[in-house]
Tab-separated table of C-alpha atoms and ligand atoms in Angstrom:
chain	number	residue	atom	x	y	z
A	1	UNK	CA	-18.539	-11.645	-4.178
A	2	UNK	CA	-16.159	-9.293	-6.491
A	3	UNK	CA	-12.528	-9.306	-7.119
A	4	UNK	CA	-12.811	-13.214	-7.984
A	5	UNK	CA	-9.436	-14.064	-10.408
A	6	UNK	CA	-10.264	-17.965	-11.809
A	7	UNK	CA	-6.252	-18.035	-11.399
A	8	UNK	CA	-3.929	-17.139	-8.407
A	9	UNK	CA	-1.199	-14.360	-9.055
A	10	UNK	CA	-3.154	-11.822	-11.536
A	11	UNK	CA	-3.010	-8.158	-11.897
A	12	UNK	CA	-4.716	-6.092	-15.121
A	13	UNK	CA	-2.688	-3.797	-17.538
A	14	UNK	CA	-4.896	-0.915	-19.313
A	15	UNK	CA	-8.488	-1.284	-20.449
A	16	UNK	CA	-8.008	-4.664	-18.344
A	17	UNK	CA	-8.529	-3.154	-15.358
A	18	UNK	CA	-11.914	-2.089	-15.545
A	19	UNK	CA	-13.033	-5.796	-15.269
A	20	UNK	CA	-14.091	-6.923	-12.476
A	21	UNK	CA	-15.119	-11.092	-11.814
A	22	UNK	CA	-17.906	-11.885	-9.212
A	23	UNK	CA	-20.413	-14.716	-8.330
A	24	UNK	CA	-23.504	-14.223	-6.494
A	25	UNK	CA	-25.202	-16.783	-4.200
A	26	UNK	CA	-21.211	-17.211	-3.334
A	27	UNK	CA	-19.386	-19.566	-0.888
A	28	UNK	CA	-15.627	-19.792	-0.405
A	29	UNK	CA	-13.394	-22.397	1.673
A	30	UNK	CA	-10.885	-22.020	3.184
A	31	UNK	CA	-7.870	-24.140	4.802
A	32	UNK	CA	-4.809	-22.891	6.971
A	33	UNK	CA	-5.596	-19.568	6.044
A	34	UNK	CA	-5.581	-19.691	2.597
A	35	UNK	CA	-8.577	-19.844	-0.097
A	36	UNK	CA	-9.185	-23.663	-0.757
A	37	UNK	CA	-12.147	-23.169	-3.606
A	38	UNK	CA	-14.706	-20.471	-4.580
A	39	UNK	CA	-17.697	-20.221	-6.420
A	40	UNK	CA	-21.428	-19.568	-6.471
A	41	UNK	CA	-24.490	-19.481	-9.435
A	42	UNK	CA	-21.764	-19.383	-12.096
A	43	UNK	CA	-19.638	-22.312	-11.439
A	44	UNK	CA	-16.815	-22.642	-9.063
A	45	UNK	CA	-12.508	-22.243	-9.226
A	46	UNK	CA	-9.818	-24.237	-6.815
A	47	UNK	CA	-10.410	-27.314	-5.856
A	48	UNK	CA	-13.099	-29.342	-8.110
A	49	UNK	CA	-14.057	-31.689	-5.169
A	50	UNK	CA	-14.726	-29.153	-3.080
A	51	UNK	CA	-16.720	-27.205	-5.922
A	52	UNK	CA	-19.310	-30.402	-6.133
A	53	UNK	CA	-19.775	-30.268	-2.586
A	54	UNK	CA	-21.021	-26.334	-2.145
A	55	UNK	CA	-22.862	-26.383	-5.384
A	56	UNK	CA	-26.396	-27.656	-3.489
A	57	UNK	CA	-25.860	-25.301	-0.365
A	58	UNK	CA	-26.133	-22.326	-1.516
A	59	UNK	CA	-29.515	-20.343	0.162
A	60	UNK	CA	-30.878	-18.867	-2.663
A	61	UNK	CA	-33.368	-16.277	-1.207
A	62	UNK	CA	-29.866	-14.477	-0.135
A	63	UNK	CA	-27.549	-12.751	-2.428
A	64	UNK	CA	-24.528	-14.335	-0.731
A	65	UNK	CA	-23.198	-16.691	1.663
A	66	UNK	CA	-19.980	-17.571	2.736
A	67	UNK	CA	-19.105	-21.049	4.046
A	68	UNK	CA	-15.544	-21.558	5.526
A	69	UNK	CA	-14.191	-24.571	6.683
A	70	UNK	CA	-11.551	-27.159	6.555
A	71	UNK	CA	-11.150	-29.894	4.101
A	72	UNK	CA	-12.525	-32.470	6.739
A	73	UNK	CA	-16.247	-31.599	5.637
A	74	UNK	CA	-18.410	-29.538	8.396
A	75	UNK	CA	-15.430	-28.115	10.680
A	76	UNK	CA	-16.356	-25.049	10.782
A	77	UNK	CA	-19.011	-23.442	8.909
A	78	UNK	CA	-19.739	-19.315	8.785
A	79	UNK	CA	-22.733	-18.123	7.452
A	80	UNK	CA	-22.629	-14.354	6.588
A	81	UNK	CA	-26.595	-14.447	6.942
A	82	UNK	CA	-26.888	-12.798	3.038
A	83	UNK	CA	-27.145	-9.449	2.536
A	84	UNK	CA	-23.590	-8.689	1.980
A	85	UNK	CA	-21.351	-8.395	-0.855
A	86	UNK	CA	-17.658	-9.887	-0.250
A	87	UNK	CA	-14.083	-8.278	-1.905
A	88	UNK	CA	-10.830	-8.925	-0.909
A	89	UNK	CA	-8.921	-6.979	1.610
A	90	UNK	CA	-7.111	-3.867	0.023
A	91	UNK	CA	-3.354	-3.879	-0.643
A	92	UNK	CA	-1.878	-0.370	0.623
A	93	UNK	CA	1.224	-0.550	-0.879
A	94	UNK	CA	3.019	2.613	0.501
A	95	UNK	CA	2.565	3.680	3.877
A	96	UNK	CA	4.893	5.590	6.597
A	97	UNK	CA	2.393	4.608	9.603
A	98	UNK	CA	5.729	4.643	12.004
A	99	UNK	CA	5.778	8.194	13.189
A	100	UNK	CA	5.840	9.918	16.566
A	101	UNK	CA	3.006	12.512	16.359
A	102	UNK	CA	0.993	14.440	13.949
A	103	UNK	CA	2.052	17.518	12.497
A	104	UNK	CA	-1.202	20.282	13.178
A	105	UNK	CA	1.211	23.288	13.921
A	106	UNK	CA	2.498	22.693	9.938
A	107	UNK	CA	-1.381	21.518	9.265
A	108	UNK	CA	-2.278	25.100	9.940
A	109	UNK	CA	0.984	26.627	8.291
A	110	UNK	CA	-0.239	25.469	5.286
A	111	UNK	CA	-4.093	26.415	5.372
A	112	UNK	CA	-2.495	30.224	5.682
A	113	UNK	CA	-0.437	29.774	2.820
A	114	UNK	CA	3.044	28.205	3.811
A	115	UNK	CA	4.100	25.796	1.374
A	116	UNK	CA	5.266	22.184	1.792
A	117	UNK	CA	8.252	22.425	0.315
A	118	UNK	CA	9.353	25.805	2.269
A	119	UNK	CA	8.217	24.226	5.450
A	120	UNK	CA	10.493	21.361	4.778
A	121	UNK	CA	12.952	23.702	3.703
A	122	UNK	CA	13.348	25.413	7.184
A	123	UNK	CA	13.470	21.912	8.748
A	124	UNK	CA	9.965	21.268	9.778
A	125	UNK	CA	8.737	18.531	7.267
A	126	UNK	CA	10.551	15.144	7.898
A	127	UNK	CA	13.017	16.221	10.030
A	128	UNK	CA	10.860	17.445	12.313
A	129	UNK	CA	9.230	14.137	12.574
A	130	UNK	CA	12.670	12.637	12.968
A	131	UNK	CA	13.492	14.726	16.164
A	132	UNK	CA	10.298	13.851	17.474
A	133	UNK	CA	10.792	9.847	16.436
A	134	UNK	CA	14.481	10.009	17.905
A	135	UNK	CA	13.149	11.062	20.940
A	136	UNK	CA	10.770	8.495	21.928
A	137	UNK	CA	11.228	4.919	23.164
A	138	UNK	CA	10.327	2.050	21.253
A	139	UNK	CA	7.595	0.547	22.756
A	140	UNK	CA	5.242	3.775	22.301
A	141	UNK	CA	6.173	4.179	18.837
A	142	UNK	CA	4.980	0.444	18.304
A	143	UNK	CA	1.744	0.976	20.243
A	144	UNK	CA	0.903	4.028	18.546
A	145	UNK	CA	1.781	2.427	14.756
A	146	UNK	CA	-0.278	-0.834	15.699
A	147	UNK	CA	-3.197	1.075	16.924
A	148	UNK	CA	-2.999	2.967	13.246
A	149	UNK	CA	-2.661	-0.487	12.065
A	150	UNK	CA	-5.769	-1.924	13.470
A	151	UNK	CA	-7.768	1.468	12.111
A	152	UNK	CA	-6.589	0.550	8.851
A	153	UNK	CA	-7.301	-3.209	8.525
A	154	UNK	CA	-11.127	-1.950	10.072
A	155	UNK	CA	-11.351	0.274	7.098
A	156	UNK	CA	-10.379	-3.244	4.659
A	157	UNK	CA	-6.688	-3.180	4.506
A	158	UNK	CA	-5.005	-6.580	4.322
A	159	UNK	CA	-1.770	-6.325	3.264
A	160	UNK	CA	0.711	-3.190	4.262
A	161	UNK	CA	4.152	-1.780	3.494
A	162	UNK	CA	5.513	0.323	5.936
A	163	UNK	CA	8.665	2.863	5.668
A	164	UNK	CA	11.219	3.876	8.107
A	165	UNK	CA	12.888	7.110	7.104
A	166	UNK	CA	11.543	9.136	9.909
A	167	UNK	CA	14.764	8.346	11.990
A	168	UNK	CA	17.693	9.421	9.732
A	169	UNK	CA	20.447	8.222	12.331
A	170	UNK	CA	21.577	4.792	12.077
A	171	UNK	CA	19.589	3.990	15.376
A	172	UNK	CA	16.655	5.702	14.805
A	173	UNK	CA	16.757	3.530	11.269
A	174	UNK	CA	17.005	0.457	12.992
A	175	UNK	CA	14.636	1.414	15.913
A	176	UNK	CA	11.521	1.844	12.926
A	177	UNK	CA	12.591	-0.942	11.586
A	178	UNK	CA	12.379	-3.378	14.400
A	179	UNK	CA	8.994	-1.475	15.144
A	180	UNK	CA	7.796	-2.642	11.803
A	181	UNK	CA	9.432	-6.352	12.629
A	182	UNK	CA	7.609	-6.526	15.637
A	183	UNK	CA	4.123	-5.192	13.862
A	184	UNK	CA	4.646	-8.267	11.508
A	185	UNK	CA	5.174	-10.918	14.080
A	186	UNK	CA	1.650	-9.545	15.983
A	187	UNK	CA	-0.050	-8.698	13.019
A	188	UNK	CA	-1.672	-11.888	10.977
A	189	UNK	CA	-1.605	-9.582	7.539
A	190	UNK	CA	0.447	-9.465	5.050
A	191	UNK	CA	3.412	-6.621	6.146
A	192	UNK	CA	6.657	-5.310	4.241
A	193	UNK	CA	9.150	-3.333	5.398
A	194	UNK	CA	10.998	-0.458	3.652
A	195	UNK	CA	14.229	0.994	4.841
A	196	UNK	CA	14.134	4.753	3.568
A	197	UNK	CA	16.759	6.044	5.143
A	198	UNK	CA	17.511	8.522	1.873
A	199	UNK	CA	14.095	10.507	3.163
A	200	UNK	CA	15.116	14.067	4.331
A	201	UNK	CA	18.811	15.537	4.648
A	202	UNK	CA	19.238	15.646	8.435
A	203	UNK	CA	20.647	19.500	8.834
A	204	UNK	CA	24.270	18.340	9.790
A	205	UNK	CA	24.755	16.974	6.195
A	206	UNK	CA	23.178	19.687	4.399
A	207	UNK	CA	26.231	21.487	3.107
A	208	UNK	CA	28.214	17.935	2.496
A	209	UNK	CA	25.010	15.704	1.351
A	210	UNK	CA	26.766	12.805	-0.586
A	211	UNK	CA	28.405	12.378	3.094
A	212	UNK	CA	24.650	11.282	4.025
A	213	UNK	CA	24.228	9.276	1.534
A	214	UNK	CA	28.058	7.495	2.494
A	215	UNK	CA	26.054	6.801	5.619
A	216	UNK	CA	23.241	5.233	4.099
A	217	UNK	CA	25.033	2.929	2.074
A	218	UNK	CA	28.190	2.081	4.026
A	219	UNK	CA	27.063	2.134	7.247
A	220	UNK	CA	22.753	1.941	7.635
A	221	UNK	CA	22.415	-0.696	4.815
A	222	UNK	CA	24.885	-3.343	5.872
A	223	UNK	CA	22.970	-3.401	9.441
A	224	UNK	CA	19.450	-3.088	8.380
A	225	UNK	CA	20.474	-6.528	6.139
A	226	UNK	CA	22.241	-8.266	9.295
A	227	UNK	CA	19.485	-7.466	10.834
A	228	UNK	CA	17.101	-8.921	7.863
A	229	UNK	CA	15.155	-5.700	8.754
A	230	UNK	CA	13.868	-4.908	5.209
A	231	UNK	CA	12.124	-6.224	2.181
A	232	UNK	CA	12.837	-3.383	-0.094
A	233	UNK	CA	15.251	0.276	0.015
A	234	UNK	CA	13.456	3.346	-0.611
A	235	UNK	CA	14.602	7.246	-1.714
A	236	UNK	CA	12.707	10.344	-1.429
A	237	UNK	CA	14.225	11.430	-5.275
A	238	UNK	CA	13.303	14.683	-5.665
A	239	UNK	CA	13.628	18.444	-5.604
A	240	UNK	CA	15.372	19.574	-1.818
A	241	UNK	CA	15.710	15.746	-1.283
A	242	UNK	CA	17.990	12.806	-3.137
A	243	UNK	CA	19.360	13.933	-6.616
A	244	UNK	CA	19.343	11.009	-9.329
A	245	UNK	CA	23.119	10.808	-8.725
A	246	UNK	CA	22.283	9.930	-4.829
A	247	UNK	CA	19.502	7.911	-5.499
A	248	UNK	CA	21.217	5.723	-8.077
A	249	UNK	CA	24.252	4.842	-5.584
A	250	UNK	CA	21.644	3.700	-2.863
A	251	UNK	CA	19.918	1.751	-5.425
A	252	UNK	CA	23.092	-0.089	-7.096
A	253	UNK	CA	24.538	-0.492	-3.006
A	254	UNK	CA	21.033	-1.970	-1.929
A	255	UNK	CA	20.244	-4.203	-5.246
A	256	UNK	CA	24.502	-5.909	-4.702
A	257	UNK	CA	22.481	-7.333	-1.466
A	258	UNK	CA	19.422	-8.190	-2.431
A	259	UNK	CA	17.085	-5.349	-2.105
A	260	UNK	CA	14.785	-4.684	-4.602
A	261	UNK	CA	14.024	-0.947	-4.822
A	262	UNK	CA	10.892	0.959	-4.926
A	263	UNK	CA	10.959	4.933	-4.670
A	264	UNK	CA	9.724	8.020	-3.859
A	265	UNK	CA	9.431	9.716	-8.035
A	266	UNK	CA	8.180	13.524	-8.983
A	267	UNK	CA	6.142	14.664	-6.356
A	268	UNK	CA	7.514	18.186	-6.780
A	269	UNK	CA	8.746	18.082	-10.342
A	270	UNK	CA	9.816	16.502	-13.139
A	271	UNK	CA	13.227	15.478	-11.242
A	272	UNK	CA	14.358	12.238	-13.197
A	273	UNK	CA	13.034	9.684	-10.527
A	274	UNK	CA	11.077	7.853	-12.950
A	275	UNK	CA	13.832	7.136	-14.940
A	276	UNK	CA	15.831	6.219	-12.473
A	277	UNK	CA	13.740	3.806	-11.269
A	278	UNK	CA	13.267	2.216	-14.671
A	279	UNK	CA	17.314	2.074	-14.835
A	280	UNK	CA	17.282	-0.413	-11.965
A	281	UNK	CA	14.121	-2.098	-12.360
A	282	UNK	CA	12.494	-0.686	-9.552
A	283	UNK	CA	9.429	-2.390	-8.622
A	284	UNK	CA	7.466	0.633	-8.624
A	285	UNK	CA	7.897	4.422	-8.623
A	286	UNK	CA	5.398	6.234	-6.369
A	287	UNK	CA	4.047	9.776	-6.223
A	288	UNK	CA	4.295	10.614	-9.777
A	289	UNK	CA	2.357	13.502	-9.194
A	290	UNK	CA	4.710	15.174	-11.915
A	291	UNK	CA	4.481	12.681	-15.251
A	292	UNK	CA	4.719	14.044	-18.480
A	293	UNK	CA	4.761	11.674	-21.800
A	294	UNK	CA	8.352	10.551	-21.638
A	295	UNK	CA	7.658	9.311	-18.487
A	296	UNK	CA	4.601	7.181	-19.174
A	297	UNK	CA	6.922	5.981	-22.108
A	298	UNK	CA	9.657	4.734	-19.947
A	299	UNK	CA	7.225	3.152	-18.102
A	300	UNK	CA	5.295	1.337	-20.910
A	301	UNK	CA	8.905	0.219	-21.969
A	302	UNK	CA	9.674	-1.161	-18.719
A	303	UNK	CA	6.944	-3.760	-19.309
A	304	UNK	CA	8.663	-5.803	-21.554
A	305	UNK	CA	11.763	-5.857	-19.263
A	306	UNK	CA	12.765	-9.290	-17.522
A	307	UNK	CA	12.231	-7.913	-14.269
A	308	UNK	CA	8.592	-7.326	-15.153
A	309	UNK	CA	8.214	-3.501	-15.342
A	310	UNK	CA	8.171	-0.748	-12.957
A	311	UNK	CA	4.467	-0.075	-11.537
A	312	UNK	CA	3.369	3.068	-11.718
A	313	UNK	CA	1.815	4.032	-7.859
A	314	UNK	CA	-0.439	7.159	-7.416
A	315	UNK	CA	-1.072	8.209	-4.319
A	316	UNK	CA	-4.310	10.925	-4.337
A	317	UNK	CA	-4.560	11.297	-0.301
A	318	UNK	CA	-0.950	13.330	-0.856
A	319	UNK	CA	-2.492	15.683	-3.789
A	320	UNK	CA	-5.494	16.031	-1.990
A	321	UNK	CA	-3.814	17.126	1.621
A	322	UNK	CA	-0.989	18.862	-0.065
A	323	UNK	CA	-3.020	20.523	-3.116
A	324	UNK	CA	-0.750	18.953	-5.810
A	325	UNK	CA	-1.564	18.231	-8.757
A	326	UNK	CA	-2.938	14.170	-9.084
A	327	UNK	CA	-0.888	11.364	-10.847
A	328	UNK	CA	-2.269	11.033	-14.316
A	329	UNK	CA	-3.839	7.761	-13.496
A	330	UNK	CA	-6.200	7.367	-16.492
A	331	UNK	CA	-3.435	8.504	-19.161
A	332	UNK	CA	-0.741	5.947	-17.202
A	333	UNK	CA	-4.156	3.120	-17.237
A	334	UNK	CA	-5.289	4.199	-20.861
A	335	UNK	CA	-1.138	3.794	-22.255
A	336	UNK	CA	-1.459	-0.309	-21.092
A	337	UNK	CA	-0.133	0.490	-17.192
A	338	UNK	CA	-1.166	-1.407	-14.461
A	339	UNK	CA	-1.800	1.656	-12.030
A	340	UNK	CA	-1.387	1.485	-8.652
A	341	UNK	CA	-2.593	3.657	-6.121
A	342	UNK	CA	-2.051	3.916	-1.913
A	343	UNK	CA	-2.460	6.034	0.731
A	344	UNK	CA	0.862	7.205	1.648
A	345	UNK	CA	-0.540	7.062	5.335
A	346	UNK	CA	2.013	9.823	6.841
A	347	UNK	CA	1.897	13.171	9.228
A	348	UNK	CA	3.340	15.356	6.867
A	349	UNK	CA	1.516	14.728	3.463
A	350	UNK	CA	-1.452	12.314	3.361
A	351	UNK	CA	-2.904	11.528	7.279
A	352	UNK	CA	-5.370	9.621	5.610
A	353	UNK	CA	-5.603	5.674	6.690
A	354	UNK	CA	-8.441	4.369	4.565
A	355	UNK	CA	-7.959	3.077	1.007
A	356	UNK	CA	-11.364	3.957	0.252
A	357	UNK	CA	-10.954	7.182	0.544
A	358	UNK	CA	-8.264	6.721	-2.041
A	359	UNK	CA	-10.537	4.881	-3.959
A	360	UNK	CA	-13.097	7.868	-3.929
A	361	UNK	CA	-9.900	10.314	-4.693
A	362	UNK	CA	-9.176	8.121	-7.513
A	363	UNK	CA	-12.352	8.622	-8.917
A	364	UNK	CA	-13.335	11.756	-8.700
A	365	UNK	CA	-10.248	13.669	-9.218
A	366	UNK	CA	-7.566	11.063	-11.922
A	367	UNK	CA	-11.293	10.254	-13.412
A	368	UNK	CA	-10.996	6.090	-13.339
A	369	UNK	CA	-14.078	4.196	-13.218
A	370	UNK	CA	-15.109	2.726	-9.767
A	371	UNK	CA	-13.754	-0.839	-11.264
A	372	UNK	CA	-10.566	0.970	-12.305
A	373	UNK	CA	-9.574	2.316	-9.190
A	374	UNK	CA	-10.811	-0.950	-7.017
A	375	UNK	CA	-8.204	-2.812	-9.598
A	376	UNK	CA	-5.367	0.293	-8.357
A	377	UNK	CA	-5.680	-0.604	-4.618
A	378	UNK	CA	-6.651	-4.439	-4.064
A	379	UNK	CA	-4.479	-6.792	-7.546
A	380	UNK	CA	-2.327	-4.059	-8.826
A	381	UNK	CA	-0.902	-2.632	-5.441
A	382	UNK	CA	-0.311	-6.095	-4.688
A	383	UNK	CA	1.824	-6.416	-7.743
A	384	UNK	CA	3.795	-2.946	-6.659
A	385	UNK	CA	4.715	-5.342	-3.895
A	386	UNK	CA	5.234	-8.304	-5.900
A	387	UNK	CA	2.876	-10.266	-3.860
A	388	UNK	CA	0.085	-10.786	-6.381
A	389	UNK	CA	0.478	-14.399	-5.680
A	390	UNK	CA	-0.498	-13.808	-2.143
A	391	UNK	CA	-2.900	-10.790	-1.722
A	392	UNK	CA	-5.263	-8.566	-3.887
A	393	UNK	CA	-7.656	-10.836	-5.046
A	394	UNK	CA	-10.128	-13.573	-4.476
A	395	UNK	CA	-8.310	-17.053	-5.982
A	396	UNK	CA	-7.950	-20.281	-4.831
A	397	UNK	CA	-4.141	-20.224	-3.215
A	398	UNK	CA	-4.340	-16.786	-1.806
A	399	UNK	CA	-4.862	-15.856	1.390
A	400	UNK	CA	-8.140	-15.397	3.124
A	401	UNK	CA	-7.907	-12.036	3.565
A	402	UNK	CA	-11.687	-10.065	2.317
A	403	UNK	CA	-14.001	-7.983	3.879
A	404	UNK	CA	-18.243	-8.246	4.009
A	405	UNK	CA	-19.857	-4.603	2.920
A	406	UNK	CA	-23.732	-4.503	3.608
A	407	UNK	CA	-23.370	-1.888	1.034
A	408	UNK	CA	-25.333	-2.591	-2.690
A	409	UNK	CA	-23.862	-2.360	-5.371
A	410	UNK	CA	-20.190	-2.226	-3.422
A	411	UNK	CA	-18.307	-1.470	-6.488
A	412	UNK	CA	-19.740	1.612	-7.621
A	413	UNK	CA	-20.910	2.532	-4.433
A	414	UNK	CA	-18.050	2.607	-1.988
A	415	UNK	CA	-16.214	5.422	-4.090
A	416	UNK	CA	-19.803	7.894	-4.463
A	417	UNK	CA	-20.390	7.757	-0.711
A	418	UNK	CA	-17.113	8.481	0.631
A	419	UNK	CA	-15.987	9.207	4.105
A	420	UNK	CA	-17.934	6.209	5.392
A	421	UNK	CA	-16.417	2.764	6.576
A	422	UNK	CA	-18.138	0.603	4.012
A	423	UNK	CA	-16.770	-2.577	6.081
A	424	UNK	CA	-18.744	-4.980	7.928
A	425	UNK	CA	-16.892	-7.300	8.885
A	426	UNK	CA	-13.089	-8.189	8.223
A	427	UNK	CA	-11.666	-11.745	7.784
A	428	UNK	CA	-7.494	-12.395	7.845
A	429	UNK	CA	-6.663	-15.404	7.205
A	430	UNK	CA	-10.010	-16.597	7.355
A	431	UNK	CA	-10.599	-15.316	11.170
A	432	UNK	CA	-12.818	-12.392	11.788
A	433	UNK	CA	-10.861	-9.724	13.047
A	434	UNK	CA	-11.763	-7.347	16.402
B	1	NIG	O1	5.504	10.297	0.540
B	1	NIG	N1	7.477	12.676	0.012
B	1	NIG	C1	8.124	12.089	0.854
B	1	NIG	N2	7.667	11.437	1.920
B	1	NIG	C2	6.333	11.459	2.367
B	1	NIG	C3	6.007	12.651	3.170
B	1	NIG	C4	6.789	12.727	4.382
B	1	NIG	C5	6.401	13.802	5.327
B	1	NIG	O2	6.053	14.927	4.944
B	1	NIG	O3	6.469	13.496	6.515
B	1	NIG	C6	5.424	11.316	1.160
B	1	NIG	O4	4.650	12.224	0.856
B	2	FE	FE1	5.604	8.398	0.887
């Protein structure tokens, strides 16, 4: 069993990060969903009495079992049969898995040469997905974004944010939004919502864009926080996209009501989104795909701020799909970070669902160590959602949420053979999921 934290609510800064706590011969209980005690060979965390009681069971011809049950001894008892290694569901902390239909005609654009930006540019990109999204009724886009759902949480994923900004009217806003809404209330994982209605310029507004951004603020954001439709406001800052002037007025408007931000920084150049987001204690900047030095500065320096820093997110699948360069992950891990990455599950940039494909991405092309880029997408993309003290690792208080690999040496091994579903079996909440 890896990803074991002796205290709920941790994430790892620098050198930190390559650490990774496990027992073998492992048990875990579990009550209302949430991890009671844990332990195995090496002693035990949570609850002491519950510790003494597992410490005879365990079967030691097996390298792991896993005993669930409620406080009222014997209630329910699973036995993972040994064999398995255990780690706690991924966090994906930046996905945009509410979308109408892929994007293959720009797909093949692209493979003969076209570039993202000029695609976008000639409004394909995100505004064609938001003609597409305005277009269709509710109820498919909510069938089509849980099935992607369920492929994800198969592939280990837990705990999700999800974006709107593929609507860009005020009802196609709210109509992603109470698609995500509804995903939580069917979905036993961990969900946030995003409203990132600063994503793309709709062509009406692009020779008067501050008028956009009027309707953002005055108009989108009071109803999406009526509504109680978001946990967090998002902007696409960047080159073609939201100027720092733009994105700092949607920040200010969404943080007077209670929305923490967390945005869209340098994917195309060095645009002044990272300091932006330090400016208003962002809770992460994502992309980064453009860092230099000052930035990993202003980052470093937002670590000491009372808000508790800005975490840097990379997100590989978008370099990879794109051809980008990659986020410096090990400079932004070997200044003291915590890195982040995430999948950036989208039609248009990264149609990749599974974080450990990210993981392998991570790997082999930012060069962190298997442990290092485990740390990026379970504890410290929980932190990018300030939900450490819910998700990302294995800890008595946390939820339930882990999946079984039949894989050795899951650690190392999940990243070198990539492309395969490493997952067994996953548990949310404690309850296998189908
Ligand atoms: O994170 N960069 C902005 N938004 C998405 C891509 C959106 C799209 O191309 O549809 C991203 O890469
Ligand atoms: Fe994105």
């Amino acid at each position: 069993m890896w990803g074991v934290a002796a205290t709920n609510g941790v994430y790892s800064c620098g050198s930190e990060m390559a650490q990774v706590e496990g027992f073998s011969d492992a048990w875990m209980a579990v009550e209302g969903g949430r991890i009671l005690a844990l332990g195995g060979d090496e002693g035990s965390y949570g609850d002491a009495e519950m510790g003494s009681r597992f410490s005879g069971l365990k079967a030691s011809d097996r390298n792991e079992i896993l005993v669930s049950l409620s406080k009222e001894w014997g209630a329910e008892l699973v036995d993972l049969g040994g064999g398995v290694e255990v780690l706690p569901g991924l966090v994906d902390s930046h996905t945009h898995i509410v979308f109408a239909a892929p994007r293959h005609e720009e797909f093949e654009m692209r493979i003969k040469g076209e570039s993202y930006e000029a695609i976008a540019a000639a409004g394909g990109g995100i505004l064609n997905s938001a003609r597409k999204l305005q277009a269709m009724d509710e109820d498919l886009l909510y069938e089509q974004a849980a099935q992607r759902l369920r492929v994800m949480i198969l592939h280990g994923t837990t705990a999700v944010e999800i974006k709107s900004g593929y609507g860009l009217t005020v009802d196609a806003e709210l109509k992603m939004l109470r698609v995500i809404k509804r995903l939580k209330s069917t979905f036993d994982i961990l969900i946030k919502a995003t409203f990132l209605g600063a994503h793309g310029i709709p062509m009406e507004y692009k020779s008067d864009p501050d008028s956009y951004v009027d309707l953002v603020v005055d108009e989108m954001l009071p109803k999406v926080v009526a509504e109680g439709l978001a946990d967090h406001i998002d902007v696409f800052c960047d080159r073609g996209f939201f100027t720092v002037e733009q994105t700092d007025r949607i920040l200010k408007a969404a943080s007077a009501v209670g929305l923490p931000s967390k945005i869209h920084a340098n994917e195309l150049g060095l645009t002044g989104g990272v300091q932006v987001a330090v400016a208003n204690g962002s809770w992460s900047a994502d992309h980064l795909e453009h860092c230099s030095g000052v930035e990993i500065d202003l980052l470093k320096g937002s670590m000491d701020e009372v808000y508790g820093g800005t975490v840097p997110v990379g997100l590989p699948g978008t370099s990879y799909f794109v051809g980008i360069p990659y986020a410096p992950g090990r400079a932004l891990i070997d200044a003291g970070l915590p890195f982040a990455m995430a999948t950036d599950f989208n039609p248009g940039s990264s149609p990749i669902a599974s974080l450990q494909i990210v993981w392998a991405l991570g790997c082999t092309q930012m060069k962190l160590l298997p442990a290092e880029a485990f740390c990026a997408i379970s504890r410290n993309a929980a932190r990018a959602l300030r939900s450490e003290n819910e998700v990302g690792t294995l800890a008595a208080g946390q939820r339930a949420n882990f999946f079984t690999t039949k894989t050795p040496n899951a650690i190392q091994a999940i990243p070198y053979f990539m492309g395969q579903n490493h997952c067994h079996q996953v548990f949310v909440n404690g309850s296998l999921f189908l």
